[in-house]
Tab-separated table of C-alpha atoms in Angstrom:
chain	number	residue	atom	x	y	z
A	1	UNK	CA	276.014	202.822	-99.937
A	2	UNK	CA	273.981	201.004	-97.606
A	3	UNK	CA	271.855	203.648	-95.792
A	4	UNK	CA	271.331	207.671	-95.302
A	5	UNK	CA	270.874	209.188	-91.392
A	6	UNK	CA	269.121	212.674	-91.811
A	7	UNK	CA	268.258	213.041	-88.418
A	8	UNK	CA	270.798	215.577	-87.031
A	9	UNK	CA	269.448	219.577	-88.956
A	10	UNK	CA	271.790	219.900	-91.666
A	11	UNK	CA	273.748	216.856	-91.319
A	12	UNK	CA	273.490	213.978	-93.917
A	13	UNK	CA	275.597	211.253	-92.842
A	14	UNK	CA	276.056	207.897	-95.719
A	15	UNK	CA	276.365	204.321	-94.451
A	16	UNK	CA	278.819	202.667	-96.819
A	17	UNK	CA	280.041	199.289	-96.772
A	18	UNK	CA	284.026	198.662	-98.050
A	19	UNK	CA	282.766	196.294	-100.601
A	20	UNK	CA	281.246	198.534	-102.515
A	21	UNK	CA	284.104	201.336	-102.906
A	22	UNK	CA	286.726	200.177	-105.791
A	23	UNK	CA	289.720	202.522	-107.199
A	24	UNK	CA	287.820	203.854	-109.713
A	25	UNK	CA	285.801	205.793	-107.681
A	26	UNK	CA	287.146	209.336	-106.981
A	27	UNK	CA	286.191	209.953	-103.143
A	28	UNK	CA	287.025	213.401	-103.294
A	29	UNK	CA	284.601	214.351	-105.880
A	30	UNK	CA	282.303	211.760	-104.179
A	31	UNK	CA	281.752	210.205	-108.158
A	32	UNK	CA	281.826	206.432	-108.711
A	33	UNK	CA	283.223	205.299	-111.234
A	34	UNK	CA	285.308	208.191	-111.745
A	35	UNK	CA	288.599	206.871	-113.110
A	36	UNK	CA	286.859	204.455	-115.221
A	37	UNK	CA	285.609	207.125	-117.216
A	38	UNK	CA	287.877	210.138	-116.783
A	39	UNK	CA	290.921	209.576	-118.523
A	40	UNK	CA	293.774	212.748	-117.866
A	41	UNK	CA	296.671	211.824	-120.568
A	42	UNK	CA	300.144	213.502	-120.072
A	43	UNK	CA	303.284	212.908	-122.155
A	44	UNK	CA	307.115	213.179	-121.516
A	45	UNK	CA	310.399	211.863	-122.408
A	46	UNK	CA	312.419	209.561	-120.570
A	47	UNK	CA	315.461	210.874	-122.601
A	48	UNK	CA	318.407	212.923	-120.854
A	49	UNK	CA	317.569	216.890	-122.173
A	50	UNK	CA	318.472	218.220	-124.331
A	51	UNK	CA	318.954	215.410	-126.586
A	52	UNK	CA	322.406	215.976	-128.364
A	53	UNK	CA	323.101	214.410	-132.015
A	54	UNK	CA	325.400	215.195	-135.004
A	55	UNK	CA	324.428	215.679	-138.262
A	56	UNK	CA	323.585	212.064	-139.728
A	57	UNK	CA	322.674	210.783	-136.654
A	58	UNK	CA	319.066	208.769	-135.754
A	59	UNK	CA	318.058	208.571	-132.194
A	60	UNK	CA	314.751	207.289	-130.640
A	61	UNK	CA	312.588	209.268	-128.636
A	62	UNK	CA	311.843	207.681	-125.304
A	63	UNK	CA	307.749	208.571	-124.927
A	64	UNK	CA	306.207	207.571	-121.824
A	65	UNK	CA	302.201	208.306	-121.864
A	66	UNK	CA	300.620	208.269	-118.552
A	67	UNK	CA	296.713	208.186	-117.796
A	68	UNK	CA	295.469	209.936	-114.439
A	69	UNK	CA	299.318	209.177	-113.035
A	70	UNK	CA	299.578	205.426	-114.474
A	71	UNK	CA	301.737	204.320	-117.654
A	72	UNK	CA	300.167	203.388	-120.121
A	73	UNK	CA	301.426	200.619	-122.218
A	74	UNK	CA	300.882	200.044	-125.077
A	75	UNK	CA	301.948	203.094	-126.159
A	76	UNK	CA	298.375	204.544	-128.444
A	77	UNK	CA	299.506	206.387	-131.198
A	78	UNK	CA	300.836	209.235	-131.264
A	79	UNK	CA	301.819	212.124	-133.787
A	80	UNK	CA	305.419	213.554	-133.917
A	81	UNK	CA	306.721	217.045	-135.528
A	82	UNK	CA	309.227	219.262	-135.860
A	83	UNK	CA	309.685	223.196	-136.179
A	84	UNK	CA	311.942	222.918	-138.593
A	85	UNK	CA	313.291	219.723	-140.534
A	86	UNK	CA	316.287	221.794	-142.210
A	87	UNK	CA	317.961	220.574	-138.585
A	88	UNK	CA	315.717	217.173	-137.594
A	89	UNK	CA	313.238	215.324	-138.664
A	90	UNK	CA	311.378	212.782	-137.312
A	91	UNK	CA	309.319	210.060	-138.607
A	92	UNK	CA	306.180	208.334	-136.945
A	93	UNK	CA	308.182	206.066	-134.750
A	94	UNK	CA	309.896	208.852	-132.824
A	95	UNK	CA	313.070	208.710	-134.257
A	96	UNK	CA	314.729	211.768	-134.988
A	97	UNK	CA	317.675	212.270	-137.269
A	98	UNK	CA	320.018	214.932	-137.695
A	99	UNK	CA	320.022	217.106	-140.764
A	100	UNK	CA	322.037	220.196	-140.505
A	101	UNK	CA	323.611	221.906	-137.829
A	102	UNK	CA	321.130	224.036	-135.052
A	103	UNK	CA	318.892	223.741	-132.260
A	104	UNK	CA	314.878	222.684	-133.056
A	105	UNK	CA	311.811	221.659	-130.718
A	106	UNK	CA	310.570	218.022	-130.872
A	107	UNK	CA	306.891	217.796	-130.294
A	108	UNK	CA	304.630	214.696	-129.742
A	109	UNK	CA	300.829	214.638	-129.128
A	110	UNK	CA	298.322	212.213	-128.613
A	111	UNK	CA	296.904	211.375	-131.889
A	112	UNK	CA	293.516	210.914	-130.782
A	113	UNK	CA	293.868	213.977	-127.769
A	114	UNK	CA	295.630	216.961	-129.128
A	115	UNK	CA	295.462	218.631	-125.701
A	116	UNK	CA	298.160	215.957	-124.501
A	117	UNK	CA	301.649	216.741	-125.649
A	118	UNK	CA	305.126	217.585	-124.779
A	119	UNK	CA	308.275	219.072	-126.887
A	120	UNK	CA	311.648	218.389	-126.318
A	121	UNK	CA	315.119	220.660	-127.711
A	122	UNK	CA	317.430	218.271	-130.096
A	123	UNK	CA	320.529	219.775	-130.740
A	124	UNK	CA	322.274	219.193	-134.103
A	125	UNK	CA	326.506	219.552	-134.232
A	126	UNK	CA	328.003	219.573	-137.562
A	127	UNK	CA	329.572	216.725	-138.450
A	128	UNK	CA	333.260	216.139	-138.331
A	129	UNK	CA	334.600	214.800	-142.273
A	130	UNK	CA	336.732	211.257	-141.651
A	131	UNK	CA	340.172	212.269	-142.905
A	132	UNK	CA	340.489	210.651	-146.900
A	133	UNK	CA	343.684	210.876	-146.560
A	134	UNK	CA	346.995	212.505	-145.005
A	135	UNK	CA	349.685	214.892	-146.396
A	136	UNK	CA	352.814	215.898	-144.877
A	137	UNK	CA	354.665	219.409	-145.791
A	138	UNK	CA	357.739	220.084	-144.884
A	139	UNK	CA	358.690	223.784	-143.655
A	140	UNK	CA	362.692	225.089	-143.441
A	141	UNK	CA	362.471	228.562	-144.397
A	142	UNK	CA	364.045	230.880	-147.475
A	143	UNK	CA	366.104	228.026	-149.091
A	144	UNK	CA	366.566	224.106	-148.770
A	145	UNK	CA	370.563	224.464	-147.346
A	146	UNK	CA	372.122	223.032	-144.195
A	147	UNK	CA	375.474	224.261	-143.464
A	148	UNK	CA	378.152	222.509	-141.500
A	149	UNK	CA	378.600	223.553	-138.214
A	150	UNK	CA	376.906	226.812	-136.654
A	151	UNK	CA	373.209	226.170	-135.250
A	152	UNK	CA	371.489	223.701	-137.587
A	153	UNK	CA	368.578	224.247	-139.346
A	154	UNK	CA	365.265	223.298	-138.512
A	155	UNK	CA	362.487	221.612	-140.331
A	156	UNK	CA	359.352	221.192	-139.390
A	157	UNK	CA	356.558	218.435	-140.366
A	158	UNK	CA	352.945	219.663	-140.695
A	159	UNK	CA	350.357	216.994	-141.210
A	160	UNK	CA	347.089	217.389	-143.200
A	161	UNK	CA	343.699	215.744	-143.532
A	162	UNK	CA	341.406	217.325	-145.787
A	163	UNK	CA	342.487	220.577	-145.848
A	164	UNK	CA	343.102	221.099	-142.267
A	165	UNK	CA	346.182	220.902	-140.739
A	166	UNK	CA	345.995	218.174	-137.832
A	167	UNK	CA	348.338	217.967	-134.824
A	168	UNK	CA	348.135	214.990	-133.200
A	169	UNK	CA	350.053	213.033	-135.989
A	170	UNK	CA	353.753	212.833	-135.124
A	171	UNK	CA	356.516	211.297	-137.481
A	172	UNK	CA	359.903	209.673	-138.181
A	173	UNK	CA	362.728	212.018	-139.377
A	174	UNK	CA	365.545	209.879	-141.358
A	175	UNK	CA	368.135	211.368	-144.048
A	176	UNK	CA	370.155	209.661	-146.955
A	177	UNK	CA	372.834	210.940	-149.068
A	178	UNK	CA	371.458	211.905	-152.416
A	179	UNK	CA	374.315	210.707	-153.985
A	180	UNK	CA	373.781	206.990	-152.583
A	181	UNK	CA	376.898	207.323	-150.294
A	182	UNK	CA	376.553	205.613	-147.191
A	183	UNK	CA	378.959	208.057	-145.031
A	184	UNK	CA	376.731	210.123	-143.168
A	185	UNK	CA	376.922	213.720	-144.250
A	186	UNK	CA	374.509	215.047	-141.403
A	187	UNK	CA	373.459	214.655	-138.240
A	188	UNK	CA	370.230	215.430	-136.308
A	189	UNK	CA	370.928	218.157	-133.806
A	190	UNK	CA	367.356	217.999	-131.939
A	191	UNK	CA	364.264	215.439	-132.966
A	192	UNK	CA	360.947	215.769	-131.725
A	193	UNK	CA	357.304	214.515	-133.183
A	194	UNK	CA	356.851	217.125	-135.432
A	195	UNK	CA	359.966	218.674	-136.115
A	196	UNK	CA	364.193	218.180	-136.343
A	197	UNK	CA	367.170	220.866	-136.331
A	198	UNK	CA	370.078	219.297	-138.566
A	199	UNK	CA	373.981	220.403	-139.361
A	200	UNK	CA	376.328	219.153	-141.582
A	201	UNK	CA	379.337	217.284	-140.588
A	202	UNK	CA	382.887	218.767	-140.396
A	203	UNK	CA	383.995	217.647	-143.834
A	204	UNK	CA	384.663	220.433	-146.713
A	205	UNK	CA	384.454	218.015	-149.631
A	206	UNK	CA	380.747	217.455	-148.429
A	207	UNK	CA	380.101	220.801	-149.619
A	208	UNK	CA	377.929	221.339	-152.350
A	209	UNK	CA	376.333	217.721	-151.914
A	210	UNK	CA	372.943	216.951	-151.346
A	211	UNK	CA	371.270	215.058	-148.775
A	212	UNK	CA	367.448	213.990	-148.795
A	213	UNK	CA	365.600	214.541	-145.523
A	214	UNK	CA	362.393	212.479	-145.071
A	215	UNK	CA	359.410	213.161	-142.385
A	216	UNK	CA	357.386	209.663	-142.241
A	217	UNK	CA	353.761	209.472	-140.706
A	218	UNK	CA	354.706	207.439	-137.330
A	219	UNK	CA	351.001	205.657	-138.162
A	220	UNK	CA	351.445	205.105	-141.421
A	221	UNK	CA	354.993	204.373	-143.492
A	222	UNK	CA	353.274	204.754	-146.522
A	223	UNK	CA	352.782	208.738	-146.235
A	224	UNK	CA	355.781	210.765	-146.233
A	225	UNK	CA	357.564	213.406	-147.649
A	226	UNK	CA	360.580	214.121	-148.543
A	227	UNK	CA	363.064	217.221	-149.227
A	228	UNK	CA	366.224	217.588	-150.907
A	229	UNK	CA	368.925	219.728	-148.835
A	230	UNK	CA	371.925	221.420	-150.471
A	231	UNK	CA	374.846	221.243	-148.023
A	232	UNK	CA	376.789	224.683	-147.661
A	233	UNK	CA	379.691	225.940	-145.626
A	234	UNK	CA	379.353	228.247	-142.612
A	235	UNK	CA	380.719	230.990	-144.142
């Protein structure tokens, strides 16, 4: 400021020159300085909301700290909690990992200005088991029989992981003759990924025999199951 005009009844009017204004000052609280001095600390999160995870997981909370509208960088230190680290916890860093299966609030404060701070909503899914291993059981109703000629009968092929029955698996159906015999004694009627309809060939001295029926894991030749069939007569 360079001069002051009081000569106009209840006017004051400043003489300034530019060189002496910088953007610290805060022109409309007429205080110089202002900014340099006033510091007005927000936090958020750049991540997408809510933040998503399943249990086991680790992800990094994105914090951006701003002071009177400007990033600040680096990043001064900041402390991190949970409500509840049954579902997440999180560690000084920001990163959050997934404990058990729920929704929890995130919140992060400045360290040194407790009246700065933010929360964010994690959401925990439970986590899906990898399979150990797969089983395949064979359904054909009251007795293992096919009989020659009529309808068939069907079997079906139901594919487990871990206890639960999983339906995206198809397999191979195949039969032998128990006996070792390499004449066919049956033939598949309908074959699909999960399931077959059989009948036994038109040949009496077949009956009585036994054929093996086999349902093999499309993905894997190594898991299968097999059934032994008694071959009866129509009637």
């Amino acid at each position: 400021m360079t001069g002051i005009d009081r000569t106009q009844n209840g006017l004051m009017r400043l003489f300034c020159e530019l060189t002496e204004m910088s953007s610290e000052d805060n022109f409309e609280l007429g205080i110089a300085n202002y900014n340099k001095y006033f510091h007005q600390y927000t936090i958020s999160f750049s991540n997408p909301q809510p933040i998503k995870m399943t249990e086991g997981n680790t992800t990094q909370l994105d914090t951006v700290v701003k002071d009177n509208g400007s990033t600040v960088t680096p990043i001064p230190p900041i402390t991190y909690t949970t409500l509840d680290e049954t579902i997440a916890t999180v560690n000084e860093k920001g990163e959050v990992t997934a404990i058990g299966e729920g929704t929890v609030m995130v919140t992060a404060k400045l360290t040194n200005n407790s009246e700065a701070t933010a929360s964010i909503e994690i959401q925990v899914a439970k986590a899906t088991p990898e399979p150990t291993g797969y089983s395949i059981t064979l359904f054909y109703g009251k007795s293992p029989t096919i009989r020659i000629g009529g309808f068939g009968t069907t079997i079906t092929a139901t594919v487990s992981a871990n206890g639960e029955t999983i339906s995206d698996k198809p397999v191979d159906w195949s039969a032998r003759n128990e006996d070792g015999s390499e004449t066919p004694k049956v033939q598949f009627l309908d074959v699909t990924d999960t399931s077959c309809r059989m009948q036994g060939l038109d040949d009496m001295d077949s009956v009585g025999t036994f054929v093996i029926v086999k349902a093999t894991l499309r993905e894997d030749s190594t898991i299968f199951a097999e059934q032994s069939f008694q071959l009866r007569s129509l009637f």
